[in-house]
Amino acid sequence: MTTTHDARRLDEPAARAMLLHPRYRGKVQVLPKVPVRGMDDFAVWYTPGVAAPSRAIAADPAASFEHTNRANSIAIVSDGTRVLGLGDIGPAAALPVMEGKALLFKYLGGVDAVPLCVATSGTDELVRFVEAIEPTFGGINLEDIAQPRCFDVLDQLRNRLSIPVWHDDQQGTATVLLAALLNALTVVGKQLDSVRVAFVGFGAANVATYRLLRACGLDPGAAVICDSQGILHPDRHDVEARADEYVDKWAACVETNTDRVEGGVAEALAGADVCIAFARPGPDTIRPEWVSAMAADAVVLACANPVPEIWPWVAKEAGARIVATGRCDLPNQVNNSLGFPGIFRGVLDVGATAVTDTMAIAAARELAGFAEAQGLDEEHLLPTMDDWEVFPRVAVATALAARDAGVAPPGPGGDELFERAHHTISEARRATEVLMSSGIIPPE
């Protein structure tokens, strides 16, 4: 049980957010990146001078990446139908979350991200919207879109656009969780190809996590997946009836759970080495007696936000050796913010046209290796956002993997890419410091 003191501490971020969001009226803004010494400069930056680069782009659309900020700009696109553990709250209510995402993109990755929360009526309209804005951006980050629409939107856009499209709730979550799991297994002395993994929830996050873990060596037959209706297996006729809509879920019914375990979360966890939960926020979605029935040296990754499916101290009292959550105020935060800033930095720096699974795995291994070099233990599986040197390293790992995957052209080597990414991220952080020290960003 959490104490009253603990409860107050856990509620403090929400209380401060309600005070500070109205004070600052947003978290990001647009500022110049060129010198303006007087009105004469606008003859270059605007009319008549601007006509020259516009004509160059009209002749060669790829020149937009050289003459504009497109090569460092992405759109954060959301319809607000599945927001941060809050559900379908709509595009306007999603805007604070997307602004926060844009702030992280800039501060941690040096990436200029524009929040675009859109009121759309379905998949086709959302896909068409993103297609229409492609000429402005170097990449697309899809965010907080409900399933199954999120899968269809991602697949369609990846096939139609010539810039990288990334759904952070799927690919970003899976990347950081893979890094945490690799290091957790190192601590407990187990291997990914020989563990039994129970997945609690099978929404966007766990669908992508399962796919990425399988690509990295997880035995599908050793995975037991539990959605809101119970464990997946070939006799789940409710899923089979909608197989065209839930393609990944039906595939999981067929290829996982070799032992044909049936039941719910309790049965899925029994004997499991690892629990990966992206389900209904807790704290009692996963019960302690179910954790007690897991294998020795169990790893519990309870990642629902804002409240994990089980509190870490409860899971440890029940026998788990390692517990991670999505919260920054608890040990072992599994947070997409460790992945997407560096991944997009790398993607943009080499002009990649896609983000592949091999690129995500390369980013995960870089995250895991950085933390391992710092020293692993039960409460230190991953870097934190304070370890900002990890972001240019993730950028380089992603960039080089993009070339290996054939989705980026040849270019500078790893050392030069690191220097470029390090400089860009350093400048973004320094700009924030200057704005704060000058009072342009007022103190709290």
CSV table of C-alpha atoms in Angstrom, one decimal:
chain,number,residue,atom,x,y,z
A,1,MET,CA,0.0,0.0,0.0
A,2,THR,CA,1.2,3.5,-0.8
A,3,THR,CA,1.4,5.9,2.1
A,4,THR,CA,-0.4,9.3,2.3
A,5,HIS,CA,3.0,11.0,1.7
A,6,ASP,CA,3.7,8.8,-1.3
A,7,ALA,CA,0.2,9.6,-2.7
A,8,ARG,CA,0.8,13.3,-2.4
A,9,ARG,CA,4.2,12.9,-4.2
A,10,LEU,CA,2.7,11.0,-7.0
A,11,ASP,CA,-0.1,13.5,-7.5
A,12,GLU,CA,2.3,16.5,-7.4
A,13,PRO,CA,3.1,16.7,-11.2
A,14,ALA,CA,-0.6,17.0,-12.1
A,15,ALA,CA,-1.2,19.7,-9.5
A,16,ARG,CA,1.8,21.7,-10.8
A,17,ALA,CA,0.7,21.2,-14.4
A,18,MET,CA,-2.7,22.8,-13.7
A,19,LEU,CA,-0.9,25.8,-12.2
A,20,LEU,CA,1.8,26.2,-14.9
A,21,HIS,CA,0.0,25.4,-18.1
A,22,PRO,CA,-2.3,28.5,-17.9
A,23,ARG,CA,0.6,30.7,-16.8
A,24,TYR,CA,2.7,29.9,-19.9
A,25,ARG,CA,-0.2,29.3,-22.3
A,26,GLY,CA,1.6,26.6,-24.3
A,27,LYS,CA,5.0,25.0,-24.3
A,28,VAL,CA,6.4,25.8,-27.7
A,29,GLN,CA,6.6,28.8,-30.0
A,30,VAL,CA,8.1,29.9,-33.3
A,31,LEU,CA,11.3,32.0,-33.2
A,32,PRO,CA,13.6,33.3,-36.0
A,33,LYS,CA,16.7,31.3,-37.0
A,34,VAL,CA,18.1,33.9,-39.3
A,35,PRO,CA,19.5,37.4,-38.5
A,36,VAL,CA,17.1,40.3,-38.7
A,37,ARG,CA,19.2,43.5,-38.4
A,38,GLY,CA,16.5,45.7,-40.0
A,39,MET,CA,13.7,45.8,-42.5
A,40,ASP,CA,16.1,45.6,-45.4
A,41,ASP,CA,16.9,42.0,-44.5
A,42,PHE,CA,13.3,41.0,-45.4
A,43,ALA,CA,14.2,41.7,-49.0
A,44,VAL,CA,16.3,38.5,-48.7
A,45,TRP,CA,14.1,36.5,-46.3
A,46,TYR,CA,10.9,37.5,-48.0
A,47,THR,CA,10.0,39.4,-51.2
A,48,PRO,CA,11.6,39.9,-53.7
A,49,GLY,CA,14.6,37.6,-52.8
A,50,VAL,CA,12.5,34.6,-51.7
A,51,ALA,CA,11.3,34.1,-55.3
A,52,ALA,CA,14.7,32.7,-56.2
A,53,PRO,CA,14.6,29.7,-53.9
A,54,SER,CA,11.0,29.2,-54.7
A,55,ARG,CA,11.8,28.9,-58.4
A,56,ALA,CA,14.6,26.4,-57.5
A,57,ILE,CA,12.2,24.2,-55.6
A,58,ALA,CA,9.6,24.4,-58.4
A,59,ALA,CA,12.3,23.0,-60.7
A,60,ASP,CA,13.5,20.4,-58.2
A,61,PRO,CA,11.1,19.7,-55.3
A,62,ALA,CA,13.9,17.9,-53.4
A,63,ALA,CA,15.6,21.3,-53.1
A,64,SER,CA,13.0,22.2,-50.4
A,65,PHE,CA,15.2,20.2,-48.0
A,66,GLU,CA,18.1,22.6,-48.7
A,67,HIS,CA,16.4,26.0,-49.0
A,68,THR,CA,13.9,25.6,-46.1
A,69,ASN,CA,13.6,24.2,-42.6
A,70,ARG,CA,11.9,21.1,-44.0
A,71,ALA,CA,14.9,18.9,-43.3
A,72,ASN,CA,14.5,19.5,-39.6
A,73,SER,CA,10.7,19.7,-39.4
A,74,ILE,CA,8.2,17.0,-38.5
A,75,ALA,CA,4.5,17.0,-37.8
A,76,ILE,CA,3.0,15.5,-34.7
A,77,VAL,CA,-0.4,14.3,-35.9
A,78,SER,CA,-3.2,13.1,-33.6
A,79,ASP,CA,-6.9,12.8,-33.7
A,80,GLY,CA,-7.1,12.5,-29.9
A,81,THR,CA,-8.9,9.2,-29.9
A,82,ARG,CA,-6.4,7.3,-27.6
A,83,VAL,CA,-4.5,9.8,-25.4
A,84,LEU,CA,-1.9,8.9,-22.8
A,85,GLY,CA,-4.1,6.6,-20.8
A,86,LEU,CA,-7.0,9.1,-21.0
A,87,GLY,CA,-8.8,7.5,-23.9
A,88,ASP,CA,-10.9,9.3,-26.5
A,89,ILE,CA,-10.7,12.9,-25.3
A,90,GLY,CA,-10.7,14.6,-28.7
A,91,PRO,CA,-8.2,16.7,-30.6
A,92,ALA,CA,-8.4,19.9,-28.5
A,93,ALA,CA,-7.8,18.0,-25.3
A,94,ALA,CA,-4.9,16.2,-26.9
A,95,LEU,CA,-3.1,19.5,-27.8
A,96,PRO,CA,-1.3,19.9,-24.4
A,97,VAL,CA,0.2,16.4,-24.9
A,98,MET,CA,1.3,17.1,-28.4
A,99,GLU,CA,2.9,20.4,-27.3
A,100,GLY,CA,4.8,18.5,-24.6
A,101,LYS,CA,5.9,16.1,-27.3
A,102,ALA,CA,7.1,18.9,-29.5
A,103,LEU,CA,9.1,20.4,-26.5
A,104,LEU,CA,10.8,17.0,-26.0
A,105,PHE,CA,11.6,16.8,-29.7
A,106,LYS,CA,13.3,20.1,-29.6
A,107,TYR,CA,15.1,19.9,-26.3
A,108,LEU,CA,16.3,16.4,-26.6
A,109,GLY,CA,16.7,16.0,-30.3
A,110,GLY,CA,17.0,19.4,-31.8
A,111,VAL,CA,14.0,18.6,-34.0
A,112,ASP,CA,11.4,21.3,-34.9
A,113,ALA,CA,8.1,19.6,-34.3
A,114,VAL,CA,4.6,21.1,-35.1
A,115,PRO,CA,1.6,19.7,-33.1
A,116,LEU,CA,-1.3,19.1,-35.5
A,117,CYS,CA,-4.4,17.9,-33.7
A,118,VAL,CA,-7.1,17.2,-36.3
A,119,ALA,CA,-10.8,16.5,-36.2
A,120,THR,CA,-11.3,13.7,-38.7
A,121,SER,CA,-14.1,11.3,-39.3
A,122,GLY,CA,-12.2,8.2,-40.2
A,123,THR,CA,-9.1,6.5,-41.6
A,124,ASP,CA,-9.3,7.8,-45.1
A,125,GLU,CA,-9.7,11.4,-44.1
A,126,LEU,CA,-6.8,11.2,-41.7
A,127,VAL,CA,-4.6,9.6,-44.3
A,128,ARG,CA,-5.5,12.2,-46.8
A,129,PHE,CA,-4.7,15.0,-44.3
A,130,VAL,CA,-1.2,13.7,-43.7
A,131,GLU,CA,-0.6,13.2,-47.5
A,132,ALA,CA,-1.6,16.8,-48.0
A,133,ILE,CA,0.9,18.2,-45.6
A,134,GLU,CA,3.8,16.1,-46.8
A,135,PRO,CA,5.5,18.9,-48.8
A,136,THR,CA,6.0,20.9,-45.5
A,137,PHE,CA,7.7,18.3,-43.4
A,138,GLY,CA,10.7,15.9,-43.3
A,139,GLY,CA,8.9,13.3,-41.2
A,140,ILE,CA,5.6,12.4,-39.6
A,141,ASN,CA,5.0,11.3,-36.0
A,142,LEU,CA,1.6,9.8,-35.5
A,143,GLU,CA,0.4,10.0,-32.0
A,144,ASP,CA,-2.5,8.8,-29.8
A,145,ILE,CA,-4.7,7.3,-32.5
A,146,ALA,CA,-7.1,4.5,-31.4
A,147,GLN,CA,-6.8,1.0,-32.8
A,148,PRO,CA,-7.4,-0.5,-35.2
A,149,ARG,CA,-7.3,2.8,-37.1
A,150,CYS,CA,-3.7,3.5,-36.0
A,151,PHE,CA,-2.4,0.3,-37.7
A,152,ASP,CA,-4.2,1.1,-41.0
A,153,VAL,CA,-3.2,4.7,-41.0
A,154,LEU,CA,0.5,3.9,-40.4
A,155,ASP,CA,0.6,1.1,-43.0
A,156,GLN,CA,-1.1,3.3,-45.7
A,157,LEU,CA,1.1,6.3,-45.0
A,158,ARG,CA,4.3,4.3,-45.0
A,159,ASN,CA,3.3,3.0,-48.5
A,160,ARG,CA,2.2,6.4,-49.9
A,161,LEU,CA,4.7,9.0,-48.5
A,162,SER,CA,8.3,9.5,-49.5
A,163,ILE,CA,9.2,10.8,-45.9
A,164,PRO,CA,9.5,8.6,-42.8
A,165,VAL,CA,6.2,7.9,-40.9
A,166,TRP,CA,6.5,6.8,-37.3
A,167,HIS,CA,3.7,5.9,-34.9
A,168,ASP,CA,5.3,6.5,-31.5
A,169,ASP,CA,2.7,4.6,-29.5
A,170,GLN,CA,3.7,1.6,-31.5
A,171,GLN,CA,7.3,1.8,-32.7
A,172,GLY,CA,8.6,4.2,-30.1
A,173,THR,CA,7.1,2.3,-27.2
A,174,ALA,CA,8.4,-1.0,-28.5
A,175,THR,CA,11.9,0.3,-29.1
A,176,VAL,CA,12.4,1.6,-25.5
A,177,LEU,CA,10.7,-1.4,-24.0
A,178,LEU,CA,13.0,-3.7,-25.9
A,179,ALA,CA,16.0,-1.8,-24.5
A,180,ALA,CA,14.7,-2.2,-21.0
A,181,LEU,CA,13.9,-5.8,-21.4
A,182,LEU,CA,17.4,-6.7,-22.9
A,183,ASN,CA,19.0,-5.1,-19.9
A,184,ALA,CA,16.6,-6.7,-17.4
A,185,LEU,CA,17.3,-10.1,-18.8
A,186,THR,CA,21.0,-9.4,-18.5
A,187,VAL,CA,20.6,-8.6,-14.8
A,188,VAL,CA,18.6,-11.8,-14.1
A,189,GLY,CA,20.8,-14.0,-16.3
A,190,LYS,CA,18.2,-15.0,-18.9
A,191,GLN,CA,18.0,-14.8,-22.8
A,192,LEU,CA,15.3,-13.4,-24.9
A,193,ASP,CA,15.1,-16.5,-27.1
A,194,SER,CA,14.5,-18.8,-24.1
A,195,VAL,CA,12.0,-16.9,-21.9
A,196,ARG,CA,8.3,-17.1,-21.6
A,197,VAL,CA,6.7,-13.7,-22.0
A,198,ALA,CA,3.1,-12.7,-20.9
A,199,PHE,CA,1.6,-9.7,-22.7
A,200,VAL,CA,-1.2,-8.0,-20.8
A,201,GLY,CA,-3.2,-5.9,-23.2
A,202,PHE,CA,-2.8,-6.0,-27.0
A,203,GLY,CA,-3.4,-2.5,-28.2
A,204,ALA,CA,-1.0,-0.5,-30.3
A,205,ALA,CA,1.9,-0.6,-27.8
A,206,ASN,CA,1.9,-4.3,-27.2
A,207,VAL,CA,1.2,-5.3,-30.8
A,208,ALA,CA,4.3,-3.4,-31.9
A,209,THR,CA,6.3,-4.6,-28.9
A,210,TYR,CA,5.5,-8.2,-29.7
A,211,ARG,CA,6.4,-7.7,-33.4
A,212,LEU,CA,9.8,-6.1,-32.5
A,213,LEU,CA,10.6,-8.7,-29.8
A,214,ARG,CA,9.9,-11.4,-32.3
A,215,ALA,CA,12.2,-9.8,-34.8
A,216,CYS,CA,14.8,-9.6,-32.1
A,217,GLY,CA,14.7,-13.3,-31.2
A,218,LEU,CA,11.6,-14.0,-29.0
A,219,ASP,CA,10.1,-17.4,-29.7
A,220,PRO,CA,6.4,-16.7,-30.7
A,221,GLY,CA,5.3,-20.0,-29.2
A,222,ALA,CA,6.6,-18.9,-25.8
A,223,ALA,CA,4.5,-15.7,-25.9
A,224,VAL,CA,1.1,-15.7,-24.1
A,225,ILE,CA,-1.0,-12.7,-25.0
A,226,CYS,CA,-4.1,-11.6,-23.1
A,227,ASP,CA,-6.5,-8.9,-24.4
A,228,SER,CA,-9.6,-7.6,-22.6
A,229,GLN,CA,-11.5,-10.8,-23.5
A,230,GLY,CA,-8.8,-13.3,-22.4
A,231,ILE,CA,-5.8,-15.2,-23.8
A,232,LEU,CA,-5.3,-15.3,-27.5
A,233,HIS,CA,-5.4,-18.8,-29.2
A,234,PRO,CA,-6.7,-20.2,-32.5
A,235,ASP,CA,-10.1,-20.8,-31.1
A,236,ARG,CA,-10.7,-17.1,-30.4
A,237,HIS,CA,-13.6,-16.9,-32.9
A,238,ASP,CA,-14.4,-13.3,-31.9
A,239,VAL,CA,-11.0,-12.3,-33.3
A,240,GLU,CA,-11.2,-14.6,-36.3
A,241,ALA,CA,-14.5,-13.0,-37.3
A,242,ARG,CA,-12.7,-9.6,-37.5
A,243,ALA,CA,-9.4,-11.0,-38.9
A,244,ASP,CA,-9.4,-8.5,-41.8
A,245,GLU,CA,-9.7,-5.6,-39.3
A,246,TYR,CA,-7.3,-7.0,-36.6
A,247,VAL,CA,-4.7,-8.6,-38.8
A,248,ASP,CA,-1.9,-8.6,-36.2
A,249,LYS,CA,-4.2,-9.9,-33.4
A,250,TRP,CA,-5.4,-12.9,-35.5
A,251,ALA,CA,-1.8,-13.7,-36.6
A,252,ALA,CA,-0.9,-13.7,-32.9
A,253,CYS,CA,-3.8,-16.1,-32.1
A,254,VAL,CA,-2.4,-18.5,-34.6
A,255,GLU,CA,1.4,-18.3,-33.9
A,256,THR,CA,1.7,-17.7,-30.2
A,257,ASN,CA,0.8,-19.8,-27.1
A,258,THR,CA,2.1,-23.2,-28.1
A,259,ASP,CA,0.9,-24.7,-24.8
A,260,ARG,CA,-2.7,-23.4,-25.6
A,261,VAL,CA,-3.1,-21.7,-22.3
A,262,GLU,CA,-6.7,-20.4,-21.8
A,263,GLY,CA,-8.2,-18.0,-19.3
A,264,GLY,CA,-7.2,-14.4,-18.3
A,265,VAL,CA,-4.3,-12.4,-16.9
A,266,ALA,CA,-3.8,-14.8,-14.0
A,267,GLU,CA,-3.3,-17.8,-16.3
A,268,ALA,CA,-1.1,-15.8,-18.7
A,269,LEU,CA,1.2,-14.8,-15.9
A,270,ALA,CA,1.5,-18.2,-14.3
A,271,GLY,CA,5.1,-19.4,-14.8
A,272,ALA,CA,6.0,-16.5,-17.0
A,273,ASP,CA,9.5,-15.0,-16.9
A,274,VAL,CA,8.4,-11.6,-18.1
A,275,CYS,CA,5.2,-9.6,-17.9
A,276,ILE,CA,4.8,-6.8,-20.4
A,277,ALA,CA,1.7,-4.7,-19.6
A,278,PHE,CA,0.2,-1.9,-21.6
A,279,ALA,CA,-3.4,-2.2,-20.4
A,280,ARG,CA,-5.9,-0.4,-18.2
A,281,PRO,CA,-4.2,1.9,-15.7
A,282,GLY,CA,-4.0,0.3,-12.2
A,283,PRO,CA,-3.0,0.0,-9.6
A,284,ASP,CA,-4.9,-3.3,-9.4
A,285,THR,CA,-5.1,-4.4,-13.0
A,286,ILE,CA,-2.4,-6.9,-12.1
A,287,ARG,CA,-2.9,-8.5,-8.8
A,288,PRO,CA,0.0,-9.4,-6.5
A,289,GLU,CA,-0.9,-13.0,-6.2
A,290,TRP,CA,-0.6,-13.3,-10.0
A,291,VAL,CA,2.9,-11.9,-9.8
A,292,SER,CA,3.7,-14.5,-7.1
A,293,ALA,CA,2.8,-17.2,-9.6
A,294,MET,CA,5.4,-16.1,-12.1
A,295,ALA,CA,8.8,-17.8,-12.5
A,296,ALA,CA,11.8,-17.0,-10.3
A,297,ASP,CA,13.6,-13.7,-11.0
A,298,ALA,CA,10.5,-12.4,-12.7
A,299,VAL,CA,10.6,-9.1,-14.7
A,300,VAL,CA,7.4,-7.0,-14.6
A,301,LEU,CA,7.1,-4.1,-17.0
A,302,ALA,CA,3.9,-2.3,-16.0
A,303,CYS,CA,3.7,0.6,-18.4
A,304,ALA,CA,0.2,2.0,-18.2
A,305,ASN,CA,0.0,5.8,-17.7
A,306,PRO,CA,-0.5,7.7,-15.6
A,307,VAL,CA,-0.9,4.8,-13.0
A,308,PRO,CA,0.9,1.5,-13.7
A,309,GLU,CA,-1.1,-1.8,-13.7
A,310,ILE,CA,0.6,-2.6,-10.3
A,311,TRP,CA,2.7,-0.4,-8.1
A,312,PRO,CA,6.4,-1.5,-8.1
A,313,TRP,CA,6.6,-2.0,-4.4
A,314,VAL,CA,3.6,-4.2,-4.5
A,315,ALA,CA,5.0,-6.3,-7.4
A,316,LYS,CA,8.4,-6.7,-5.6
A,317,GLU,CA,6.7,-7.7,-2.3
A,318,ALA,CA,4.9,-10.3,-4.4
A,319,GLY,CA,8.2,-11.7,-5.7
A,320,ALA,CA,9.2,-9.8,-8.8
A,321,ARG,CA,12.9,-9.1,-9.0
A,322,ILE,CA,12.7,-6.2,-11.5
A,323,VAL,CA,9.9,-3.8,-12.1
A,324,ALA,CA,9.6,-0.9,-14.5
A,325,THR,CA,6.9,1.6,-15.2
A,326,GLY,CA,6.2,4.5,-17.5
A,327,ARG,CA,6.6,7.1,-14.7
A,328,CYS,CA,9.5,9.5,-14.4
A,329,ASP,CA,9.1,9.6,-10.6
A,330,LEU,CA,9.7,5.8,-10.2
A,331,PRO,CA,12.8,3.7,-10.9
A,332,ASN,CA,13.2,2.2,-14.4
A,333,GLN,CA,11.1,4.6,-16.4
A,334,VAL,CA,10.2,3.0,-19.8
A,335,ASN,CA,9.4,6.2,-21.7
A,336,ASN,CA,9.3,6.9,-25.4
A,337,SER,CA,11.1,10.1,-24.8
A,338,LEU,CA,14.4,8.1,-24.6
A,339,GLY,CA,13.8,7.0,-28.2
A,340,PHE,CA,12.0,9.3,-30.5
A,341,PRO,CA,14.2,12.4,-30.2
A,342,GLY,CA,17.4,10.6,-31.2
A,343,ILE,CA,15.7,8.4,-33.7
A,344,PHE,CA,14.2,11.3,-35.6
A,345,ARG,CA,17.5,13.2,-35.3
A,346,GLY,CA,19.2,10.3,-37.1
A,347,VAL,CA,16.5,9.9,-39.6
A,348,LEU,CA,16.5,13.6,-40.6
A,349,ASP,CA,20.3,13.8,-40.6
A,350,VAL,CA,20.7,11.2,-43.3
A,351,GLY,CA,17.4,12.0,-45.2
A,352,ALA,CA,15.9,8.5,-44.5
A,353,THR,CA,12.6,7.7,-46.3
A,354,ALA,CA,11.4,5.2,-43.7
A,355,VAL,CA,11.9,3.8,-40.2
A,356,THR,CA,12.4,0.1,-40.3
A,357,ASP,CA,12.3,-2.6,-37.6
A,358,THR,CA,16.1,-3.0,-38.0
A,359,MET,CA,16.5,0.8,-37.3
A,360,ALA,CA,14.3,0.5,-34.2
A,361,ILE,CA,16.3,-2.5,-33.0
A,362,ALA,CA,19.6,-0.6,-33.5
A,363,ALA,CA,18.3,2.3,-31.5
A,364,ALA,CA,17.2,-0.1,-28.7
A,365,ARG,CA,20.6,-1.8,-28.6
A,366,GLU,CA,22.3,1.6,-28.4
A,367,LEU,CA,20.0,2.6,-25.5
A,368,ALA,CA,20.7,-0.7,-23.7
A,369,GLY,CA,24.4,-0.4,-24.3
A,370,PHE,CA,24.6,3.1,-23.0
A,371,ALA,CA,22.9,2.0,-19.8
A,372,GLU,CA,25.0,-1.1,-19.4
A,373,ALA,CA,28.2,1.1,-19.7
A,374,GLN,CA,26.8,3.1,-16.8
A,375,GLY,CA,26.2,0.0,-14.7
A,376,LEU,CA,23.1,-2.1,-14.5
A,377,ASP,CA,21.2,-3.2,-11.5
A,378,GLU,CA,17.5,-3.9,-10.6
A,379,GLU,CA,16.6,-0.2,-10.5
A,380,HIS,CA,18.9,1.1,-13.3
A,381,LEU,CA,17.9,-0.5,-16.6
A,382,LEU,CA,17.9,2.5,-18.9
A,383,PRO,CA,19.4,5.9,-19.2
A,384,THR,CA,17.3,8.9,-18.0
A,385,MET,CA,16.5,12.0,-20.0
A,386,ASP,CA,19.2,13.8,-18.0
A,387,ASP,CA,21.7,11.6,-19.8
A,388,TRP,CA,21.4,13.7,-22.9
A,389,GLU,CA,24.6,12.3,-24.5
A,390,VAL,CA,22.6,9.2,-25.3
A,391,PHE,CA,20.4,11.1,-27.8
A,392,PRO,CA,23.2,11.8,-30.4
A,393,ARG,CA,24.4,8.2,-30.0
A,394,VAL,CA,20.9,6.9,-30.7
A,395,ALA,CA,20.8,9.2,-33.7
A,396,VAL,CA,24.0,7.8,-35.2
A,397,ALA,CA,22.8,4.2,-34.6
A,398,THR,CA,19.5,4.9,-36.3
A,399,ALA,CA,21.2,6.7,-39.2
A,400,LEU,CA,23.7,4.0,-39.9
A,401,ALA,CA,21.0,1.3,-39.7
A,402,ALA,CA,18.9,3.4,-42.2
A,403,ARG,CA,21.8,3.1,-44.7
A,404,ASP,CA,22.2,-0.6,-44.0
A,405,ALA,CA,18.4,-1.0,-44.7
A,406,GLY,CA,18.7,0.9,-48.0
A,407,VAL,CA,16.3,3.7,-47.0
A,408,ALA,CA,19.0,6.4,-46.8
A,409,PRO,CA,21.7,7.5,-49.3
A,410,PRO,CA,25.4,7.2,-48.7
A,411,GLY,CA,27.0,10.1,-46.7
A,412,PRO,CA,29.2,11.0,-43.8
A,413,GLY,CA,30.5,8.4,-41.4
A,414,GLY,CA,29.5,7.7,-37.8
A,415,ASP,CA,32.0,10.2,-36.3
A,416,GLU,CA,30.8,13.1,-38.4
A,417,LEU,CA,27.1,12.2,-37.9
A,418,PHE,CA,27.7,12.2,-34.1
A,419,GLU,CA,29.3,15.6,-34.2
A,420,ARG,CA,26.5,17.0,-36.3
A,421,ALA,CA,23.8,15.5,-34.0
A,422,HIS,CA,25.7,16.5,-30.9
A,423,HIS,CA,26.0,20.1,-32.1
A,424,THR,CA,22.3,20.4,-33.1
A,425,ILE,CA,21.0,19.1,-29.8
A,426,SER,CA,23.5,21.2,-27.8
A,427,GLU,CA,22.3,24.3,-29.7
A,428,ALA,CA,18.7,23.5,-28.9
A,429,ARG,CA,19.4,23.2,-25.2
A,430,ARG,CA,21.6,26.3,-25.2
A,431,ALA,CA,18.9,28.3,-26.9
A,432,THR,CA,16.4,27.3,-24.1
A,433,GLU,CA,19.0,28.4,-21.5
A,434,VAL,CA,19.5,31.7,-23.2
A,435,LEU,CA,15.7,32.4,-23.4
A,436,MET,CA,15.4,31.6,-19.7
A,437,SER,CA,18.4,33.6,-18.5
A,438,SER,CA,17.3,36.6,-20.6
A,439,GLY,CA,13.8,36.5,-19.1
A,440,ILE,CA,12.1,35.9,-22.5
A,441,ILE,CA,10.9,32.6,-20.9
A,442,PRO,CA,9.9,33.9,-17.5
A,443,PRO,CA,10.6,32.0,-14.3
A,444,GLU,CA,7.9,30.0,-12.5
